[in-house]
Coordinates of C-alpha atoms and ligand atoms in Angstrom, one line a residue:
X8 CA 52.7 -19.5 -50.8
X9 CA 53.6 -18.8 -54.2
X10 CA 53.1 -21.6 -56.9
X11 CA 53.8 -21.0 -60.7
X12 CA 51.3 -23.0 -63.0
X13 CA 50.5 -22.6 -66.7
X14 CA 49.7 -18.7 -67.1
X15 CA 45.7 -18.6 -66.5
X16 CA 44.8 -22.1 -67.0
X17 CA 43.1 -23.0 -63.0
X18 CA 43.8 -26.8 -61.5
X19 CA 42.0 -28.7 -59.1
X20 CA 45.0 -30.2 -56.9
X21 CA 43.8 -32.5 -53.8
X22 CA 40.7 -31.2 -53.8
X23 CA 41.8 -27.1 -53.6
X24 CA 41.3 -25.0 -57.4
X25 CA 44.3 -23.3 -57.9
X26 CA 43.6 -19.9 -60.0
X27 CA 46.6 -18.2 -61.7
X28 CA 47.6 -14.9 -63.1
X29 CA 47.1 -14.7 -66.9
X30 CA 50.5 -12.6 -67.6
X31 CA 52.7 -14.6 -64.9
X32 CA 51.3 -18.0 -63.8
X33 CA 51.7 -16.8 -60.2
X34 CA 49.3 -18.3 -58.3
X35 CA 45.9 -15.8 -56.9
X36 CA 44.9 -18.0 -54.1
X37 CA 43.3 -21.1 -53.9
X38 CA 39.7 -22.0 -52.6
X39 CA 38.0 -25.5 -52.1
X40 CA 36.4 -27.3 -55.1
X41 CA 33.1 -28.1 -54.6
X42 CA 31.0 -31.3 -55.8
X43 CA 27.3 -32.3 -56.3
X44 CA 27.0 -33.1 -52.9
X45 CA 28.4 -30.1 -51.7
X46 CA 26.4 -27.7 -53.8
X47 CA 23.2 -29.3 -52.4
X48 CA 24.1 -29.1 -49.0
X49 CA 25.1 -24.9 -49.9
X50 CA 21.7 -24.9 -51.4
X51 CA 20.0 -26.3 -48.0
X52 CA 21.7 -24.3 -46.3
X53 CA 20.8 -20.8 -48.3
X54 CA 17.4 -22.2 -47.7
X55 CA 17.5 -22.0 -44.0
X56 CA 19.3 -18.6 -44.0
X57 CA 16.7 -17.4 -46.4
X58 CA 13.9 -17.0 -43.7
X59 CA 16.8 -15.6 -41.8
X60 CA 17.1 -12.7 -43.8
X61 CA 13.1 -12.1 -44.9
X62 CA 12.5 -12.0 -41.4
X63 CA 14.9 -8.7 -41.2
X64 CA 12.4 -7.2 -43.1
X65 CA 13.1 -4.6 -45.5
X66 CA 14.7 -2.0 -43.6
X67 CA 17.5 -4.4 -41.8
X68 CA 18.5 -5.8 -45.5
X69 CA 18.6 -2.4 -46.5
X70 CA 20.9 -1.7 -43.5
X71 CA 23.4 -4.5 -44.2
X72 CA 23.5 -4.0 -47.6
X73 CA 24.3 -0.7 -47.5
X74 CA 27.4 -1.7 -44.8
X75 CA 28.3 -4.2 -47.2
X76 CA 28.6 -1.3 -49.3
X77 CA 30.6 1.0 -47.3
X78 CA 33.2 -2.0 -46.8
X79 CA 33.6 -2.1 -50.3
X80 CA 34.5 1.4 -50.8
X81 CA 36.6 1.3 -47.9
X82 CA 38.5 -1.3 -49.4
X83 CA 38.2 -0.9 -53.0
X84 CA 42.2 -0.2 -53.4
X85 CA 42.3 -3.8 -52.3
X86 CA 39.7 -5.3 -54.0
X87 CA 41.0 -4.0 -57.1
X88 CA 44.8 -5.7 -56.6
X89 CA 43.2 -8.9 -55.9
X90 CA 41.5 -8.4 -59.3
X91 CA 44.8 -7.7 -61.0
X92 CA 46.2 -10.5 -59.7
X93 CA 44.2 -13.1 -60.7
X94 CA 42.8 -11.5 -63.8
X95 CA 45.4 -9.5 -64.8
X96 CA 43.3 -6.3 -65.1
X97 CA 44.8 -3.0 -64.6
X98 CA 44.3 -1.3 -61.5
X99 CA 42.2 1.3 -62.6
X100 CA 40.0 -1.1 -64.8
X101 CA 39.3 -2.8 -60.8
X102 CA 38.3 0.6 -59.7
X103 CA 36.3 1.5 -62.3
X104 CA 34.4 -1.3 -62.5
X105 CA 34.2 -1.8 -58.2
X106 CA 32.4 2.0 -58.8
X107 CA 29.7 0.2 -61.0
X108 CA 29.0 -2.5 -58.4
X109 CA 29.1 -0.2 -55.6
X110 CA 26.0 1.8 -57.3
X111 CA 23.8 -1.1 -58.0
X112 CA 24.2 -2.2 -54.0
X113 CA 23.3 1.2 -53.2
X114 CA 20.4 1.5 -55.2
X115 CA 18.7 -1.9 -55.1
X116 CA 19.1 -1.5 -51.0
X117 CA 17.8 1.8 -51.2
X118 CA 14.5 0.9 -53.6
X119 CA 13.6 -2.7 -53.1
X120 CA 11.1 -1.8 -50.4
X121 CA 9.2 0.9 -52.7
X122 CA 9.7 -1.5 -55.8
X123 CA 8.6 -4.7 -54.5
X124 CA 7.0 -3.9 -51.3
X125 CA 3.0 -4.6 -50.8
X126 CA 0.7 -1.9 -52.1
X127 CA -3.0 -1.6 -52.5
X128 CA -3.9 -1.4 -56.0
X129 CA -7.0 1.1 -57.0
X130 CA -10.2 -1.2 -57.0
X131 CA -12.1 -2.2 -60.4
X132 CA -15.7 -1.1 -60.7
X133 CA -17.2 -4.9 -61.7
X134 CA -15.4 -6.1 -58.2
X135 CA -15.7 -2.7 -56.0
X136 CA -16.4 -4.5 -53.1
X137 CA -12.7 -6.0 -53.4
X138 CA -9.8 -4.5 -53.0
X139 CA -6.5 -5.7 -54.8
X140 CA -2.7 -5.8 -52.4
X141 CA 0.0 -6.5 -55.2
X142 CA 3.6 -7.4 -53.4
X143 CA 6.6 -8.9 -54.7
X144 CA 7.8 -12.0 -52.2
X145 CA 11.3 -13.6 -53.1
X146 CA 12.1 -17.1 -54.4
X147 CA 14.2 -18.3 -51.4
X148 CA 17.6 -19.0 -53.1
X149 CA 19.0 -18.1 -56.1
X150 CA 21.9 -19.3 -57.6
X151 CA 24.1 -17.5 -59.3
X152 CA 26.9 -17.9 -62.4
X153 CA 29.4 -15.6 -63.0
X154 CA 32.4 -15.2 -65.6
X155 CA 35.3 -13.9 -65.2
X156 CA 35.9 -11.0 -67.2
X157 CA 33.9 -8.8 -64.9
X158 CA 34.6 -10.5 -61.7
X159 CA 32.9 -8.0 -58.7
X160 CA 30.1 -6.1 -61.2
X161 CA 28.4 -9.2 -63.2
X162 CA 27.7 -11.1 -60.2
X163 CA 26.9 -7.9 -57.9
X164 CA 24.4 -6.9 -60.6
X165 CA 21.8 -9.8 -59.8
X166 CA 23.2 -10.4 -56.2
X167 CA 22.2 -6.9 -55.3
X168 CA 18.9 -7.3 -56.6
X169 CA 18.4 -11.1 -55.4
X170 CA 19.5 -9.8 -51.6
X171 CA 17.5 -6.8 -51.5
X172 CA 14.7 -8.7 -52.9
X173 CA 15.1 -11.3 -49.7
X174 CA 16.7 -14.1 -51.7
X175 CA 20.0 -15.8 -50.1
X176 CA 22.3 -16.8 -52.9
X177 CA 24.5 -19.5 -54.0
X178 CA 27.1 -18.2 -55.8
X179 CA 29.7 -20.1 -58.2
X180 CA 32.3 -17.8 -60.1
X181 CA 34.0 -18.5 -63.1
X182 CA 37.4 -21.3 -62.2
X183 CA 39.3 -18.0 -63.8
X184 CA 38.7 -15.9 -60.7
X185 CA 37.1 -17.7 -57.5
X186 CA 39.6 -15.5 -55.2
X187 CA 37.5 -12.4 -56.0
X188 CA 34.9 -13.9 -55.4
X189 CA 35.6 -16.0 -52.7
X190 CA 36.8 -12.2 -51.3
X191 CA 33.1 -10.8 -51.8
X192 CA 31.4 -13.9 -50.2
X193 CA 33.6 -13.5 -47.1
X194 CA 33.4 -9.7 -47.0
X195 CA 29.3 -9.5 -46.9
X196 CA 29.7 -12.3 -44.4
X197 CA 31.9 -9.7 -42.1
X198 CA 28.9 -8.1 -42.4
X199 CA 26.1 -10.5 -42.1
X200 CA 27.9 -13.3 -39.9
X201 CA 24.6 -14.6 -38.8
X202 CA 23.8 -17.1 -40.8
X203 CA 25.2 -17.9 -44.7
X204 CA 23.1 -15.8 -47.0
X205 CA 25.9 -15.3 -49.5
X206 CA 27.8 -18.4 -49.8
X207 CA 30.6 -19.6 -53.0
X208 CA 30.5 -23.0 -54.6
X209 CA 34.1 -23.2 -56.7
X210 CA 34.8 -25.7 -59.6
X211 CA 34.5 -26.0 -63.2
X212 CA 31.2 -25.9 -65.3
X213 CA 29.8 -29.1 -64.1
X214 CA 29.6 -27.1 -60.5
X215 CA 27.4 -24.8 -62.2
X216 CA 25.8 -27.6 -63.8
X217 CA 24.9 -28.9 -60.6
X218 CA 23.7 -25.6 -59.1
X219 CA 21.2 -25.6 -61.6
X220 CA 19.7 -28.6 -60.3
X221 CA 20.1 -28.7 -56.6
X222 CA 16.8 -26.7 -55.8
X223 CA 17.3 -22.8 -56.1
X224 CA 14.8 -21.4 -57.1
X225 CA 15.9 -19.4 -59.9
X226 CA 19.1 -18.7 -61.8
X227 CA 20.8 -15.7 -62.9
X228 CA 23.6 -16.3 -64.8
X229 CA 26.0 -14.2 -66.8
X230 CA 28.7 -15.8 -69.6
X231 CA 28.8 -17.0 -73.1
X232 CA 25.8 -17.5 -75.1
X233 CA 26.7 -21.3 -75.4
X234 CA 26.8 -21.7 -72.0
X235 CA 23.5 -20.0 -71.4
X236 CA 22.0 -22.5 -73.8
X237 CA 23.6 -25.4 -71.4
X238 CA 22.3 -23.9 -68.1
X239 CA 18.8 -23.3 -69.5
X240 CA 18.3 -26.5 -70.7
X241 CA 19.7 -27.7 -67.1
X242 CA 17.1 -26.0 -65.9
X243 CA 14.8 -26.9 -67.9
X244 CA 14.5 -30.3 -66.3
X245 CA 12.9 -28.8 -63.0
X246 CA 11.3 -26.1 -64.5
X247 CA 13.4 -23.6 -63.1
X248 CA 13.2 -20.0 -64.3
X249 CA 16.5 -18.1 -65.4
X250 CA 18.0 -14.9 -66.5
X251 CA 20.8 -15.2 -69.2
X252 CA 23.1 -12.3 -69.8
X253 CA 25.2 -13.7 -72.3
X254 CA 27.5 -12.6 -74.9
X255 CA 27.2 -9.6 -77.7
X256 CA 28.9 -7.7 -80.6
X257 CA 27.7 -4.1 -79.8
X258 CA 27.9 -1.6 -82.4
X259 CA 28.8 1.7 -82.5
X260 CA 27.0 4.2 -85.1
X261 CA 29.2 7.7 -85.9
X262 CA 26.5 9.9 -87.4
X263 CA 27.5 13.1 -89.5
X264 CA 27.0 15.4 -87.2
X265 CA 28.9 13.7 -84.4
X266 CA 31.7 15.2 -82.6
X267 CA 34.1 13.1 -84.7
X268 CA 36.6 13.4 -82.0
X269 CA 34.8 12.6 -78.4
X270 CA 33.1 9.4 -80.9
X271 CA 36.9 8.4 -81.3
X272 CA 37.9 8.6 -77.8
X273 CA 34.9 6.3 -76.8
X274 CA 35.2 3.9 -79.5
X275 CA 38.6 3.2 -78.4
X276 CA 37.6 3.1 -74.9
X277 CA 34.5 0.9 -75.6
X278 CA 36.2 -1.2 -77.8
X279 CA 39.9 -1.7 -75.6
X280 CA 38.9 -1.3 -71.9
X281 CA 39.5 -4.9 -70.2
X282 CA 41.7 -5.5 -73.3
X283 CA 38.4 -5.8 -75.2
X284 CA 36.7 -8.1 -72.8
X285 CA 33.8 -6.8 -72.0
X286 CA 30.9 -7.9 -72.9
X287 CA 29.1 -4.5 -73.9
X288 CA 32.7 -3.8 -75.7
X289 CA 32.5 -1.6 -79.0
X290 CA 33.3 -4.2 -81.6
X291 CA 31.8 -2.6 -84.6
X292 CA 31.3 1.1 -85.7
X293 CA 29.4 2.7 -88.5
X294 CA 30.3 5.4 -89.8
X295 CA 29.0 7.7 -92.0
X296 CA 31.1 8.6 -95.3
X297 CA 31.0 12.4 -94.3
X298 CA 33.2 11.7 -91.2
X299 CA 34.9 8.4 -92.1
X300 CA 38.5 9.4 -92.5
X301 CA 38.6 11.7 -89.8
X302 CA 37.0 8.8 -87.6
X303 CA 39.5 6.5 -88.6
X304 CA 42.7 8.9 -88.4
X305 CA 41.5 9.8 -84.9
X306 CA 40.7 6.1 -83.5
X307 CA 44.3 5.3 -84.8
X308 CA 45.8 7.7 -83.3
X309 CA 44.2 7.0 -79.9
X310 CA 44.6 3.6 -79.6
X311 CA 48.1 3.4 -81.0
X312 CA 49.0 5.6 -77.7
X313 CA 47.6 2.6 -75.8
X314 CA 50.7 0.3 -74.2
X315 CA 50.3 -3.4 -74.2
X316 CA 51.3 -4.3 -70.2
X317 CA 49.9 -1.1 -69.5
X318 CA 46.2 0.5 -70.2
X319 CA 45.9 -3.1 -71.8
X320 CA 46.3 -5.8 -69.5
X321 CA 46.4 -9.4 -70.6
X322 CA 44.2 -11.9 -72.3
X323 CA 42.6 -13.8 -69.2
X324 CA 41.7 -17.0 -70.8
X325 CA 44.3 -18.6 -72.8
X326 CA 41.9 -20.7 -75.1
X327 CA 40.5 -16.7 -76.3
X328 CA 43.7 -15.6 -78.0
X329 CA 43.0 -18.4 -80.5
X330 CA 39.7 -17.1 -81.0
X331 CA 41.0 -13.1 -81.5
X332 CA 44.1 -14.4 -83.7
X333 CA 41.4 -16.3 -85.8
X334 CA 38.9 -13.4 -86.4
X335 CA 41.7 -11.2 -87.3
X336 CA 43.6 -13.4 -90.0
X337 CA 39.7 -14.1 -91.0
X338 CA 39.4 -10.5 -91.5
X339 CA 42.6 -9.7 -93.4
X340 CA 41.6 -13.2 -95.6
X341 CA 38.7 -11.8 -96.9
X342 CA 40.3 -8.5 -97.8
X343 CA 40.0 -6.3 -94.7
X344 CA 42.4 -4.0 -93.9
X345 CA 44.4 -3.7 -90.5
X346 CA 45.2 0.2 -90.3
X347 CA 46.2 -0.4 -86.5
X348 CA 47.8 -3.6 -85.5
X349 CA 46.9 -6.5 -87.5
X350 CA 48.5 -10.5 -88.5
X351 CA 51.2 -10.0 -85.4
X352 CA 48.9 -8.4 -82.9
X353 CA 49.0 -11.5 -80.7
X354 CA 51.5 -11.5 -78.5
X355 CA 50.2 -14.2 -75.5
X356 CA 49.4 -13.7 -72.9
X357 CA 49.0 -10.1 -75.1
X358 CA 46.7 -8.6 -77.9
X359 CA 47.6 -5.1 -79.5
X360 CA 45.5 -2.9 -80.2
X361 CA 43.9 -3.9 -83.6
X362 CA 42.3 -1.5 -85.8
X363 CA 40.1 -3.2 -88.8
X364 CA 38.9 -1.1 -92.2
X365 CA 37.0 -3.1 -95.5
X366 CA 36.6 -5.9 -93.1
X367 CA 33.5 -7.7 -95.4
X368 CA 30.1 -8.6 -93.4
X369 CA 30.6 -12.3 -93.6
X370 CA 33.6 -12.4 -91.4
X371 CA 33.7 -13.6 -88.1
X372 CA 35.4 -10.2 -86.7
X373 CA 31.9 -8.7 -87.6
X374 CA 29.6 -12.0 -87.3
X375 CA 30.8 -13.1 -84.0
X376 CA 32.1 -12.1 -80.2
X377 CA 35.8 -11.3 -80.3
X378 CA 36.6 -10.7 -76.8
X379 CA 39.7 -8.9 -77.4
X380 CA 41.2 -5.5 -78.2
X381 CA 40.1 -4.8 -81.9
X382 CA 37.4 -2.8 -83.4
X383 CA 36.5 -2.9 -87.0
X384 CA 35.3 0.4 -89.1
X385 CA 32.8 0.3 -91.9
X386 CA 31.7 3.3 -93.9
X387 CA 28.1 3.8 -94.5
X388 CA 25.8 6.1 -96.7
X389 CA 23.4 7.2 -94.2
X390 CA 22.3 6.6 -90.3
X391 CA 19.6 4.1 -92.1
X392 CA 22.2 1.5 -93.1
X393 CA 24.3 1.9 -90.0
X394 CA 21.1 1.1 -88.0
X395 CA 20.7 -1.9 -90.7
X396 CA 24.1 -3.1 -90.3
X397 CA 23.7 -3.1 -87.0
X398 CA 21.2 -5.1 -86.1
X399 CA 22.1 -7.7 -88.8
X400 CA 23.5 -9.7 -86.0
X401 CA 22.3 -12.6 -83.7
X402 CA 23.1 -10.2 -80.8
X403 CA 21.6 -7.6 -79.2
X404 CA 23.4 -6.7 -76.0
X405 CA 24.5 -3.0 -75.9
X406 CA 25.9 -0.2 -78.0
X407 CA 26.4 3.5 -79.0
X408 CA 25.6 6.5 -81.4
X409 CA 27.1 9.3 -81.6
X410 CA 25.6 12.7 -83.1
X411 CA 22.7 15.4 -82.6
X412 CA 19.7 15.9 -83.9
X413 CA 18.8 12.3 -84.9
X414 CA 21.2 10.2 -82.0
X415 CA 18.1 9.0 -79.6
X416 CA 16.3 8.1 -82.8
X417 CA 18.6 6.1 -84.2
X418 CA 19.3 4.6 -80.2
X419 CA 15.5 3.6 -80.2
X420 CA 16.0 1.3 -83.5
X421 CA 18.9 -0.8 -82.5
X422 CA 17.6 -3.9 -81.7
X423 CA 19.4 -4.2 -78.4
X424 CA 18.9 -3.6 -74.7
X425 CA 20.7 -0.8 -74.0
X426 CA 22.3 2.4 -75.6
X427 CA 24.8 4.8 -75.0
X428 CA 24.3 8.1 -76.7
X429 CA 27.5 10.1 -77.2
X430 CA 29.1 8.0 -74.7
X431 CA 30.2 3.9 -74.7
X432 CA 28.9 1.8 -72.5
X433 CA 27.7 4.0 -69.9
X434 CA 24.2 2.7 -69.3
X435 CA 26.1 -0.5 -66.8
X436 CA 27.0 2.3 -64.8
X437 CA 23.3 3.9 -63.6
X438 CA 21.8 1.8 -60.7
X439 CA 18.1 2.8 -62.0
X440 CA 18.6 1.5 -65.6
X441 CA 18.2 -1.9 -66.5
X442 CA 20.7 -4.1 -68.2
X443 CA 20.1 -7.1 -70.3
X444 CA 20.2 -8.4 -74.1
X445 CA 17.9 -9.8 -77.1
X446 CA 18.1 -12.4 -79.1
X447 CA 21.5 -14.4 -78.6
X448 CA 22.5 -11.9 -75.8
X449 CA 19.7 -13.5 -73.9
X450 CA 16.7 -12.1 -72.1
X451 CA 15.9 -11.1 -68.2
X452 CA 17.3 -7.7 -66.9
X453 CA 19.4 -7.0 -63.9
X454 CA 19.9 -3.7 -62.2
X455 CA 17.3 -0.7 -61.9
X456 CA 13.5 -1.9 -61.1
X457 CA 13.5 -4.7 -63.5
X458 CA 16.2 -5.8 -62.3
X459 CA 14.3 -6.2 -59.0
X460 CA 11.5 -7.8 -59.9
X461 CA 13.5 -10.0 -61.5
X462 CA 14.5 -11.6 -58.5
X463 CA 10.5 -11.9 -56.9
X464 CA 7.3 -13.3 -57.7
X465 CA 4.6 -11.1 -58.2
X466 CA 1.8 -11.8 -55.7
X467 CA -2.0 -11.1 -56.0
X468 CA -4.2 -10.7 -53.2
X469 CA -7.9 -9.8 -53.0
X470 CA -9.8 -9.2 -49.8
X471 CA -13.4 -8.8 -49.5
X472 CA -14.4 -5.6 -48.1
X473 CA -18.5 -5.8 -48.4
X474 CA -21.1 -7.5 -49.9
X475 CA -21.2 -7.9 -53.8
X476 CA -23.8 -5.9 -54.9
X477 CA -23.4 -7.8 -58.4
X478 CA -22.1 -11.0 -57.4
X479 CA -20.9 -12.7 -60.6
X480 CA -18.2 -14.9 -58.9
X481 CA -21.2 -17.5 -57.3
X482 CA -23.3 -20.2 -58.3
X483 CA -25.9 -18.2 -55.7
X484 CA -26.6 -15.5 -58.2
X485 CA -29.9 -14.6 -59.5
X486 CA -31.5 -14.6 -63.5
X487 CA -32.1 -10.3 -62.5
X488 CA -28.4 -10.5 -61.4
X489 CA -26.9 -11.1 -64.2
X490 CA -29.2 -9.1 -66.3
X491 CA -27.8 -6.6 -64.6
X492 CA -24.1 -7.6 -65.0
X493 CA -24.7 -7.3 -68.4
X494 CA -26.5 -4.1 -67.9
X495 CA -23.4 -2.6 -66.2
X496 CA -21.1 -4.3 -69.0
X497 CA -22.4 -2.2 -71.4
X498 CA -22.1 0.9 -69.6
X499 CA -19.0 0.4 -68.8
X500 CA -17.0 -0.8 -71.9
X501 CA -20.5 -1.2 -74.4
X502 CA -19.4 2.5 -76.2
X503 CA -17.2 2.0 -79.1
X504 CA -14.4 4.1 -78.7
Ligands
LIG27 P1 31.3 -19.0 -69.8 O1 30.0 -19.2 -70.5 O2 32.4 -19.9 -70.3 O3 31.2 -19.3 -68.2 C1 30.3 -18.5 -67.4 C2 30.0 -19.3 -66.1 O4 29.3 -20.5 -66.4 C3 31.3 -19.7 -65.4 O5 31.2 -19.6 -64.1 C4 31.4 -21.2 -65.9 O6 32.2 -22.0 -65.0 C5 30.0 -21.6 -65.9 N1 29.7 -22.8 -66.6 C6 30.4 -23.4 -67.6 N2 29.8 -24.5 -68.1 C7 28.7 -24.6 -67.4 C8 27.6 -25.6 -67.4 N3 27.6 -26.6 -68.3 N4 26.6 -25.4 -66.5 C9 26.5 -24.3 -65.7 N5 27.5 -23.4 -65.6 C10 28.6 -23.6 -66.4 O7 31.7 -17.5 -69.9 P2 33.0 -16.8 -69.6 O8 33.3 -16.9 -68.1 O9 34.0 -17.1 -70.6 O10 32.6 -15.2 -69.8 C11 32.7 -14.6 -71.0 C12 31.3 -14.5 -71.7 O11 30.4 -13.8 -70.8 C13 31.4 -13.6 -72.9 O12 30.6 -14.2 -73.9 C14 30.7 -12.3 -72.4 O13 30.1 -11.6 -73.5 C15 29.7 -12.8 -71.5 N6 29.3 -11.8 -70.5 C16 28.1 -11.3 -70.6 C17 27.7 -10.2 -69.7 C18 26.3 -9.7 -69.7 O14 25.9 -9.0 -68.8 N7 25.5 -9.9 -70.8 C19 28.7 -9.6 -68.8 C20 29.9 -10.2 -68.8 C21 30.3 -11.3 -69.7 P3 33.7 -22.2 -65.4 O15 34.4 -20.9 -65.6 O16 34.2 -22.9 -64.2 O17 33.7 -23.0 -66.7

């Protein structure tokens, strides 16, 4: 059934949300809304299946995960289209970003046991007659909030680690795109039909509202940074720990002795994949006066090839083209030049590529997310007030340098959490790194080992393996005892170092 509603806007219609294609209005699918009740009996549910799958052990998660996996590769072609559908996204933006998710399944299957597993640690000389057992035991059921701009990688990233880890999950996407991830849900459960591990909850915010408070033990969620403030303080109430990849304005630093033309080619890549709606996406560069007007003449020439409909898909959420056409007229206001599109780059459901020179600090093209297809370019003196441009922002999410001899310098002082050096945005793509913000980009990391532990409490166990020959730890002690406690003390640690 076909159904035509406003272009992108999603409806709850007799108790069914109906999610539409940004470009046309056709309608993606629908899936069943979800209320408070619901949610909590989802939760309960996860709660059940949880001991399900921790009594697989580590080796039969690792095992399904890695079939749930395989599926998706099988039937990434098909994955992808369902993402164009509803979001809009180009075909090859679905692959590409279906090859990120695919990595972090495959590598937090394939390392959760060494990461989190038990493991005697190396005993302590004032408690030798103890030895330590560290393991990492999972929450029981996290929920999870995803947006929409990256529909199958955002939520993979902390699902794959929360699954691996022995969580079961509760999952609510973003009202833009709950067909894709309805789709994943009932694809691991091809896999895993056993019991509901991996379960959707659809709706609007107040769903993920109510996730928050129906008893999971923790929350990952992924979206803007005003959302992340709402869903913390949600949590808040019970206590309950989160992770909150939020938004970012990532910068990209052009050093002078950067291949001028590879920095191009990735700016405009960072900057205009997704139609600019990425959350890592290159929204500023700095560039230093040597290679300035090359940088610009190259960027320019790059992302004027770019074909609205085409390489650029549309602008999934309607209320954002407001936002983009706001930063750019802010831009131009305040005496900032558009040397690439400009005043009439909005087109809706479209953005053009938008190109931005002289654009002054103050405006909100440099101060705050875009989310759309435009980049602005600021000449600098030096690396030093590139790095200090940079990090003159609330965010702290991702970013980029490009040069030689100083690049991973420069990469160390951006106050971020991750950087890509003579590349853009590259660092989502390595299952071993982990991927998270500072400061208004939020804190907690996802993917890699962190992104593991993330999803487990660290457990301490000591067990008793002889009799203390200092026993400290007892009321039953003796005056000589400790006298020789102390003795030991200062042998050990007494020497000033
Ligand atoms: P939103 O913050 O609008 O929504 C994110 C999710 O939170 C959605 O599922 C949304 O549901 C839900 N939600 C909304 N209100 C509440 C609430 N009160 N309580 C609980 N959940 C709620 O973000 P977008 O979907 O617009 O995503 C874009 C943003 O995500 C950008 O800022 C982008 O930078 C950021 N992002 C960050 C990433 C990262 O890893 N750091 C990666 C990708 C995106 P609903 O859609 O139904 O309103």
């Amino acid at each position: 059934m076909t159904a035509t509603h406003a272009p992108g806007l999603p409806v709850i219609e007799d108790g069914q949300l109906i999610s539409t294609n940004p470009a046309t209005g056709a309608e993606a699918g629908r899936v069943p809304a979800a209320d408070e009740k619901s949610v909590i009996a989802a939760v309960d549910r996860a709660r059940e299946a949880a001991v399900w799958w921790q009594s697989l052990g580590w080796e039969g998660r690792k095992t399904r995960l890695l079939r749930w996996r395989t599926l998706l590769v099988e039937r990434i072609e098909e994955l992808a289209e369902l993402t164009r559908l509803e979001t809009g996204k180009p075909l090859n933006d679905g692959i590409i970003e279906i090859t990120a998710a695919v990595e972090h399944l495959d590598w937090a299957a394939r390392h959760a046991k060494r990461v989190l597993g038990p493991r005697r640690m190396r005993t302590r000389l004032l408690l030798a007659e103890h030895v330590g057992h560290l393991e990492y035991q999972p929450f029981g059921v996290i929920g999870v909030i995803g947006p929409w701009n990256y529909p199958i990688v955002t939520p993979i990233g902390p699902i794959s680690g929360a699954l691996a880890a022995g969580n079961a999950i509760v999952f609510k996407p973003s009202e833009y795109t709950p067909v894709v991830g309805q789709w994943l849900v009932d694809s691991f459960a091809e896999i895993v039909p056993e019991h509901p591990v991996l379960q959707a909850v659809h709706g609007l915010g107040d769903v993920g509202g109510a996730l928050c408070r129906a008893g999971v033990g923790k929350v990952a969620f992924t979206g803007s940074t005003a959302t992340g403030k709402k869903v913390m303080a949600a949590c808040a109430e019970n206590l309950i720990p989160v992770v909150i990849e939020a938004g970012g304005k990532d910068a990209l630093i052009v050093d002078a002795d950067a291949d001028v033309r590879a920095a191009a080619e990735a700016a405009v890549w960072g900057a205009m994949t997704n139609a600019g709606q990425t959350c890592i996406g290159i929204e500023r560069a700095y560039v230093v006066e040597p290679v300035y007007d090359r940088f610009v003449a190259a960027v320019v020439e790059k992302a004027g090839k770019l074909r609205t409909g085409e390489e650029i898909g549309p602008i999934t959420m309607p209320k954002q083209l407001e936002i983009i056409r706001d930063h750019i007229e802010d831009a131009l206001a305040k005496g900032g030049r558009a040397v690439l599109g400009g005043a009439d780059a909005v087109s809706p459901p479209y953005v053009s590529p938008t190109v931005l020179v002289d654009v002054p600090a103050n405006s909100s093209e440099i101060r705050d997310e875009t989310f759309g297809p435009t980049l602005t370019i600021t000449k600098v003196r030096d690396a030093e007030e590139a790095i200090q441009k940079t990090n003159d922002s609330p965010y702290g999410l991702g970013g980029a340098v490009f040069g030689k001899k100083d690049a991973i310098r420069i990469a160390r002082r951006m106050r971020t959490g991750m950087v890509a050096v003579n590349g853009t945005l590259t660092f989502v793509g390595m299952g071993n790194l982990p991927f998270g913000g500072v400061g208004e980009s939020g804190f907690g990391r996802i993917h890699g080992e962190d992104g593991l532990r993330e999803f487990a409490r660290p457990k301490a166990i000591t067990v008793r393996r002889a009799k203390s020959l200092l026993p400290a730890m007892t009321f039953e002690r003796t005056p000589a005892q400790v006298k020789q406690i102390i003795k030991a003390l200062r042998l050990l640690y007494g020497r000033k170092p």
